[in-house]
Tab-separated table of C-alpha atoms in Angstrom:
chain	number	residue	atom	x	y	z
L	268	MET	CA	1.822	-5.709	-23.255
L	269	ALA	CA	0.891	-8.321	-20.638
L	270	PRO	CA	2.655	-7.923	-17.281
L	271	ASN	CA	5.376	-10.378	-16.327
L	272	ALA	CA	3.656	-13.083	-14.267
L	273	ASN	CA	6.723	-13.439	-12.026
L	274	LYS	CA	6.567	-9.742	-11.114
L	275	LEU	CA	2.785	-9.347	-10.938
L	276	ALA	CA	1.758	-8.370	-7.410
L	277	LEU	CA	-1.810	-7.154	-7.970
L	278	SER	CA	-4.157	-6.991	-10.936
L	279	VAL	CA	-7.372	-4.951	-11.001
L	280	THR	CA	-10.056	-5.358	-13.666
L	281	GLY	CA	-13.205	-3.281	-14.050
L	282	LEU	CA	-13.127	-1.827	-10.537
L	283	THR	CA	-16.260	0.260	-10.004
L	284	THR	CA	-17.314	1.888	-6.743
L	285	THR	CA	-20.648	3.628	-6.261
L	286	PHE	CA	-21.905	5.568	-3.237
L	287	ARG	CA	-25.575	6.032	-2.466
L	288	THR	CA	-26.142	9.637	-1.318
L	289	GLU	CA	-29.137	11.891	-0.736
L	290	ALA	CA	-28.348	13.642	-4.026
L	291	GLY	CA	-28.215	10.361	-5.949
L	292	LEU	CA	-25.734	7.696	-6.949
L	293	VAL	CA	-22.089	8.762	-7.111
L	294	ARG	CA	-19.854	6.631	-9.315
L	295	ALA	CA	-16.575	7.538	-7.635
L	296	VAL	CA	-14.535	4.863	-9.465
L	297	ASP	CA	-15.670	3.855	-12.933
L	298	ASP	CA	-14.364	0.700	-14.656
L	299	VAL	CA	-10.732	1.089	-13.551
L	300	SER	CA	-8.173	-1.566	-14.561
L	301	PHE	CA	-4.428	-1.722	-13.894
L	302	ALA	CA	-1.600	-3.974	-12.719
L	303	LEU	CA	1.048	-3.432	-10.042
L	304	LEU	CA	4.472	-5.026	-10.548
L	305	ARG	CA	7.059	-5.882	-7.918
L	306	GLY	CA	10.013	-3.518	-7.803
L	307	ARG	CA	8.084	-0.687	-9.460
L	308	ILE	CA	6.194	2.359	-8.230
L	309	THR	CA	2.923	3.159	-9.961
L	310	ALA	CA	1.771	6.723	-9.289
L	311	VAL	CA	-1.948	7.523	-9.354
L	312	VAL	CA	-2.391	11.230	-9.993
L	313	GLY	CA	-5.205	13.739	-10.434
L	314	GLU	CA	-7.102	16.566	-8.775
L	315	SER	CA	-8.886	16.140	-5.457
L	316	GLY	CA	-12.060	14.114	-5.897
L	317	CYS	CA	-10.919	12.266	-9.021
L	318	GLY	CA	-11.118	8.839	-7.367
L	319	LYS	CA	-7.501	8.150	-6.347
L	320	SER	CA	-8.042	7.363	-2.666
L	321	VAL	CA	-11.398	5.666	-3.238
L	322	THR	CA	-9.620	3.309	-5.635
L	323	ALA	CA	-7.136	2.397	-2.899
L	324	PHE	CA	-9.816	1.995	-0.234
L	325	SER	CA	-11.833	-0.186	-2.615
L	326	LEU	CA	-8.871	-2.554	-2.975
L	327	LEU	CA	-8.578	-2.776	0.815
L	328	ARG	CA	-12.348	-2.936	1.387
L	329	LEU	CA	-12.181	0.086	3.717
L	330	LEU	CA	-15.393	1.721	2.527
L	331	PRO	CA	-18.571	2.731	4.379
L	332	PRO	CA	-21.751	0.643	4.065
L	333	SER	CA	-23.148	3.124	1.519
L	334	ALA	CA	-20.543	1.970	-1.015
L	335	THR	CA	-21.000	-0.812	-3.541
L	336	THR	CA	-17.941	-2.190	-5.320
L	337	ALA	CA	-17.739	-4.399	-8.391
L	338	GLY	CA	-14.840	-5.751	-10.441
L	339	ARG	CA	-11.980	-8.183	-9.951
L	340	VAL	CA	-8.972	-7.711	-7.641
L	341	ILE	CA	-6.382	-10.494	-7.785
L	342	LEU	CA	-3.486	-10.562	-5.326
L	343	GLY	CA	-0.510	-12.259	-6.937
L	344	SER	CA	-1.837	-14.637	-9.554
L	345	THR	CA	-4.460	-16.593	-7.629
L	346	THR	CA	-5.959	-14.829	-4.590
L	347	ALA	CA	-9.272	-13.205	-5.517
L	348	LEU	CA	-9.697	-10.435	-2.954
L	349	HIS	CA	-13.059	-9.439	-4.448
L	350	ASP	CA	-14.484	-12.836	-3.447
L	351	CYS	CA	-13.079	-12.893	0.105
L	352	ASP	CA	-15.363	-12.700	3.122
L	353	ASP	CA	-14.680	-10.089	5.801
L	354	ALA	CA	-12.563	-12.379	7.975
L	355	THR	CA	-10.358	-13.404	5.053
L	356	ILE	CA	-9.845	-9.870	3.776
L	357	ARG	CA	-8.749	-8.835	7.282
L	358	ARG	CA	-6.070	-11.546	7.177
L	359	HIS	CA	-4.718	-10.163	3.901
L	360	ARG	CA	-5.053	-6.496	4.897
L	361	GLY	CA	-1.854	-5.434	6.640
L	362	LYS	CA	-0.047	-8.677	5.835
L	363	ASP	CA	-0.113	-9.025	2.040
L	364	ILE	CA	-1.405	-5.579	1.091
L	365	ALA	CA	-0.609	-2.671	3.416
L	366	VAL	CA	-1.300	1.049	3.423
L	367	VAL	CA	0.421	4.218	4.606
L	368	PHE	CA	-2.224	6.864	5.200
L	369	GLN	CA	-1.932	10.559	4.452
L	370	ASP	CA	-2.060	11.786	8.044
L	371	ALA	CA	-0.011	9.690	10.463
L	372	GLN	CA	-1.242	11.846	13.371
L	373	THR	CA	-4.783	10.498	12.998
L	374	ALA	CA	-3.768	7.014	11.771
L	375	LEU	CA	-1.737	6.207	14.897
L	376	ASN	CA	-3.523	5.503	18.189
L	377	PRO	CA	-2.719	8.457	20.487
L	378	VAL	CA	-3.081	6.480	23.741
L	379	LEU	CA	-0.802	3.555	22.828
L	380	THR	CA	2.969	3.572	22.605
L	381	VAL	CA	4.713	3.107	19.287
L	382	GLY	CA	6.001	-0.261	20.442
L	383	SER	CA	2.586	-1.641	21.394
L	384	GLN	CA	1.139	-0.607	18.032
L	385	LEU	CA	4.007	-2.170	16.089
L	386	VAL	CA	3.832	-5.402	18.107
L	387	GLU	CA	0.098	-5.661	17.487
L	388	ALA	CA	0.647	-5.186	13.736
L	389	ILE	CA	2.799	-8.336	13.768
L	390	THR	CA	1.008	-10.573	16.264
L	391	VAL	CA	-2.424	-10.085	14.705
L	392	HIS	CA	-1.082	-11.828	11.588
L	393	GLU	CA	1.733	-14.102	12.789
L	394	PRO	CA	2.047	-16.463	15.808
L	395	VAL	CA	5.236	-14.972	17.265
L	396	SER	CA	6.248	-14.126	20.813
L	397	LYS	CA	6.212	-10.575	22.101
L	398	ARG	CA	10.013	-10.675	22.403
L	399	GLU	CA	10.399	-11.604	18.735
L	400	ALA	CA	7.811	-9.029	17.685
L	401	LEU	CA	9.657	-6.296	19.604
L	402	ALA	CA	12.958	-7.298	17.988
L	403	ARG	CA	11.377	-7.124	14.538
L	404	ALA	CA	9.826	-3.762	15.375
L	405	VAL	CA	13.192	-2.316	16.417
L	406	ALA	CA	14.857	-3.666	13.274
L	407	MET	CA	12.165	-2.197	11.014
L	408	LEU	CA	12.258	1.199	12.744
L	409	ALA	CA	16.000	1.256	12.134
L	410	ARG	CA	15.426	0.168	8.518
L	411	VAL	CA	13.181	3.162	7.803
L	412	GLY	CA	15.587	5.619	9.426
L	413	VAL	CA	14.114	6.165	12.893
L	414	PRO	CA	16.977	7.164	15.239
L	415	ASP	CA	17.282	5.381	18.601
L	416	PRO	CA	14.599	2.823	17.673
L	417	GLU	CA	14.684	1.067	21.064
L	418	LEU	CA	13.799	4.328	22.807
L	419	ARG	CA	11.085	5.170	20.277
L	420	LEU	CA	9.217	1.993	21.223
L	421	HIS	CA	8.256	3.674	24.509
L	422	ALA	CA	7.195	6.971	22.920
L	423	TYR	CA	3.628	8.063	22.263
L	424	PRO	CA	2.728	9.501	18.838
L	425	PHE	CA	2.381	13.062	20.185
L	426	GLU	CA	6.032	12.930	21.266
L	427	LEU	CA	7.239	12.425	17.680
L	428	SER	CA	7.708	14.893	14.847
L	429	GLY	CA	5.583	14.624	11.704
L	430	GLY	CA	8.418	12.982	9.810
L	431	LEU	CA	9.048	10.403	12.543
L	432	LYS	CA	5.337	9.571	12.775
L	433	GLN	CA	5.277	8.941	9.028
L	434	ARG	CA	8.348	6.690	9.298
L	435	VAL	CA	6.609	4.752	12.084
L	436	MET	CA	3.584	4.320	9.792
L	437	ILE	CA	5.834	3.035	7.014
L	438	ALA	CA	7.557	0.637	9.432
L	439	MET	CA	4.184	-0.649	10.610
L	440	ALA	CA	3.104	-1.261	7.008
L	441	LEU	CA	6.298	-3.208	6.255
L	442	LEU	CA	6.476	-5.425	9.350
L	443	CYS	CA	4.788	-8.400	7.681
L	444	ARG	CA	6.629	-7.829	4.384
L	445	PRO	CA	3.588	-7.207	2.156
L	446	SER	CA	3.778	-7.732	-1.588
L	447	VAL	CA	1.781	-4.518	-2.180
L	448	LEU	CA	2.223	-1.179	-0.408
L	449	ILE	CA	-0.287	1.627	-0.944
L	450	ALA	CA	1.004	5.089	-0.020
L	451	ASP	CA	-1.863	7.597	0.041
L	452	GLU	CA	-0.250	11.045	-0.301
L	453	PRO	CA	2.155	10.236	2.568
L	454	THR	CA	4.092	13.528	2.359
L	455	THR	CA	1.196	16.008	2.239
L	456	ALA	CA	1.449	17.248	5.844
L	457	LEU	CA	5.273	17.403	5.948
L	458	ASP	CA	7.766	20.194	5.356
L	459	VAL	CA	9.766	20.199	2.120
L	460	THR	CA	12.947	18.702	3.609
L	461	THR	CA	11.081	15.882	5.340
L	462	GLN	CA	9.042	15.238	2.178
L	463	ALA	CA	12.266	14.675	0.248
L	464	GLN	CA	13.536	12.287	2.924
L	465	ILE	CA	10.318	10.228	2.869
L	466	LEU	CA	10.367	10.063	-0.936
L	467	ASP	CA	13.986	8.881	-0.861
L	468	LEU	CA	13.001	6.236	1.685
L	469	ILE	CA	10.162	4.959	-0.501
L	470	LYS	CA	12.476	4.716	-3.515
L	471	ASP	CA	14.961	2.811	-1.364
L	472	LEU	CA	12.242	0.391	-0.258
L	473	ARG	CA	11.213	-0.140	-3.875
L	474	ASP	CA	14.762	-1.174	-4.765
L	475	ASP	CA	15.257	-3.460	-1.739
L	476	PRO	CA	15.547	-7.038	-3.100
L	477	THR	CA	14.528	-8.489	0.269
L	478	LEU	CA	11.123	-6.760	0.073
L	479	ARG	CA	10.271	-7.045	-3.649
L	480	MET	CA	7.196	-4.884	-3.235
L	481	ALA	CA	4.882	-3.230	-5.703
L	482	ILE	CA	4.100	0.315	-4.573
L	483	MET	CA	0.977	2.291	-5.470
L	484	PHE	CA	1.763	5.945	-4.733
L	485	ILE	CA	-1.221	8.314	-4.675
L	486	THR	CA	-0.440	11.984	-5.241
L	487	HIS	CA	-1.677	15.197	-6.831
L	488	ASP	CA	1.876	16.391	-7.531
L	489	MET	CA	3.210	15.674	-11.033
L	490	GLY	CA	6.687	16.704	-9.854
L	491	VAL	CA	6.653	13.839	-7.336
L	492	VAL	CA	5.504	11.484	-10.099
L	493	ALA	CA	8.536	12.394	-12.208
L	494	ASP	CA	10.865	11.868	-9.250
L	495	ILE	CA	9.596	8.635	-7.775
L	496	ALA	CA	7.544	6.504	-10.193
L	497	GLN	CA	8.130	4.243	-13.185
L	498	ASP	CA	4.469	4.028	-14.224
L	499	VAL	CA	1.675	6.584	-13.944
L	500	ILE	CA	-2.121	6.462	-13.995
L	501	VAL	CA	-3.919	9.781	-14.546
L	502	MET	CA	-7.503	9.854	-13.235
L	503	TYR	CA	-10.343	12.276	-13.841
L	504	ALA	CA	-13.940	11.970	-12.597
L	505	GLY	CA	-13.357	8.410	-11.441
L	506	ARG	CA	-11.965	7.181	-14.759
L	507	ILE	CA	-8.470	6.519	-16.032
L	508	VAL	CA	-7.798	9.046	-18.797
L	509	GLU	CA	-4.152	8.184	-19.456
L	510	ARG	CA	-1.642	5.610	-18.267
L	511	GLY	CA	1.775	4.336	-19.206
L	512	PRO	CA	5.477	4.574	-18.360
L	513	VAL	CA	6.389	7.843	-16.640
L	514	ASP	CA	9.044	8.791	-19.178
L	515	VAL	CA	6.458	8.463	-21.970
L	516	VAL	CA	3.400	10.035	-20.342
L	517	LEU	CA	5.276	13.014	-18.888
L	518	THR	CA	7.254	13.804	-22.050
L	519	ARG	CA	4.553	12.958	-24.622
L	520	PRO	CA	1.169	13.323	-22.878
L	521	ARG	CA	-1.745	12.750	-25.237
L	522	HIS	CA	-4.772	13.594	-23.080
L	523	PRO	CA	-5.622	17.307	-22.702
L	524	TYR	CA	-6.082	16.848	-18.947
L	525	THR	CA	-2.605	15.369	-18.509
L	526	GLN	CA	-1.159	18.198	-20.596
L	527	ALA	CA	-2.991	20.768	-18.463
L	528	LEU	CA	-1.680	19.209	-15.233
L	529	LEU	CA	1.889	19.373	-16.523
L	530	LYS	CA	1.511	22.993	-17.645
L	531	SER	CA	0.379	23.979	-14.133
L	532	ILE	CA	3.718	22.941	-12.606
L	533	PRO	CA	6.197	25.760	-11.868
L	534	VAL	CA	9.540	25.218	-13.628
L	535	LEU	CA	12.736	26.237	-11.831
L	536	GLY	CA	14.565	28.963	-13.768
L	537	GLU	CA	11.718	29.559	-16.194
L	538	ARG	CA	10.200	33.034	-16.106
L	539	ARG	CA	6.436	33.035	-16.423
L	540	ARG	CA	3.997	35.844	-15.783
L	541	ALA	CA	1.634	33.376	-14.119
L	542	LEU	CA	1.111	29.672	-13.757
L	543	GLU	CA	-1.328	28.171	-16.219
L	544	VAL	CA	-4.522	26.934	-14.608
L	545	ILE	CA	-7.178	24.466	-15.696
L	546	GLY	CA	-10.344	26.468	-16.271
L	547	GLY	CA	-13.666	25.462	-14.801
L	548	GLN	CA	-14.369	22.936	-12.073
L	549	PRO	CA	-14.342	19.127	-11.850
L	550	PRO	CA	-17.791	17.744	-12.728
L	551	ASN	CA	-20.524	16.775	-10.302
L	552	LEU	CA	-20.248	12.982	-10.092
L	553	VAL	CA	-23.980	12.711	-9.454
L	554	ALA	CA	-24.709	14.278	-12.840
L	555	LEU	CA	-21.748	13.778	-15.149
L	556	PRO	CA	-21.941	15.574	-18.491
L	557	PRO	CA	-22.688	13.412	-21.539
L	558	GLY	CA	-19.654	12.154	-23.396
L	559	CYS	CA	-16.172	12.949	-22.122
L	560	ALA	CA	-16.236	14.173	-18.511
L	561	PHE	CA	-13.398	16.620	-19.263
L	562	ALA	CA	-15.200	18.172	-22.254
L	563	PRO	CA	-16.555	21.264	-20.382
L	564	ARG	CA	-12.964	22.247	-19.439
L	565	CYS	CA	-11.144	21.124	-22.585
L	566	SER	CA	-9.822	23.638	-25.132
L	567	TYR	CA	-9.890	20.977	-27.875
L	568	VAL	CA	-13.514	19.899	-27.361
L	569	THR	CA	-15.650	18.982	-30.384
L	570	ASP	CA	-19.257	17.849	-30.771
L	571	ALA	CA	-17.999	14.269	-30.999
L	572	CYS	CA	-16.431	14.604	-27.530
L	573	ARG	CA	-19.839	15.412	-26.055
L	574	ALA	CA	-21.641	12.636	-27.888
L	575	ALA	CA	-20.147	9.507	-26.260
L	576	ILE	CA	-17.754	8.479	-23.504
L	577	PRO	CA	-14.358	7.786	-25.114
L	578	THR	CA	-12.854	4.361	-24.593
L	579	LEU	CA	-9.418	3.842	-23.070
L	580	ARG	CA	-7.379	2.722	-26.068
L	581	ASN	CA	-3.795	1.732	-26.645
L	582	ILE	CA	-1.836	4.130	-28.853
L	583	ASN	CA	1.757	2.960	-28.467
L	584	ALA	CA	3.312	0.047	-26.547
L	585	ASP	CA	2.070	0.465	-22.935
L	586	HIS	CA	0.609	3.961	-23.474
L	587	ASP	CA	-3.212	4.163	-23.171
L	588	VAL	CA	-5.378	7.271	-23.607
L	589	ARG	CA	-9.096	8.003	-23.202
L	590	CYS	CA	-9.447	10.690	-25.880
L	591	ILE	CA	-10.843	10.568	-29.407
L	592	LEU	CA	-8.487	13.333	-30.519
L	593	GLU	CA	-5.234	11.984	-29.088
L	594	VAL	CA	-3.847	15.519	-28.915
L	595	GLN	CA	-0.157	16.003	-29.695
L	596	PRO	CA	1.770	17.876	-26.980
């Protein structure tokens, strides 16, 4: 089903990112395509090293010189980010497409106050006075739940708790009202209570009609996916192996990798002798196995799986799977 043009915030087609290393070429993202819609959260999930964060950094052009990226990235319906020069992409980055990084402690400048960093995030993109920028910064800090926002403007990052630093990062990302927000595992370094608060905040931002954002939420936690997202993309070895609405993919997963991820989640009240684990290790991206990259770890593997790379095919409405077997859960 084609996305609604009025809600389309970002479309990605054939995104491929390769790194040149001493060991050889690493295809970290391999022919990835998806769309982000306003008012919806799309979760990107998978094990460490599957290509989630590299996908996000490729969209933002935040990659080292050793990386080569191909494919099409369209902001809205007309702005081709893949064709922008460096100066133009910097104008879009932070204004139209913003990011909340995993570790706010390292993302924030330790020698500048919160206020100076927030003001800079506005004035670098918009010709406003410092007074107006400060007023907007205070209002946004209050919007994301920072107590005493006027006082926090004068604080340095080391004076804030982990949860407050993450809220400051979210406020900074929202100051120019971007149409796309990328959240790269924003709750990883937080305690359980603060994680829940940040997730509630992100859901609230999704539903805010004054923002009308599309949110790309990167995580390794399928429980978070079930709680926060409407759409999910499952990645393995740089490729999308399954994607679709959360209520479909999580209740009727058709790829063995998605099924294995779901089986590894502890269930409250369910007595198990041990959590199920996915055997083996993720493949070496320098030397991927022939055929399906998941074949060496898959309990359903056949000779046909090892013969050719499966295509990502539609099996039902918006549900796509990269598996020749299309295994029933």
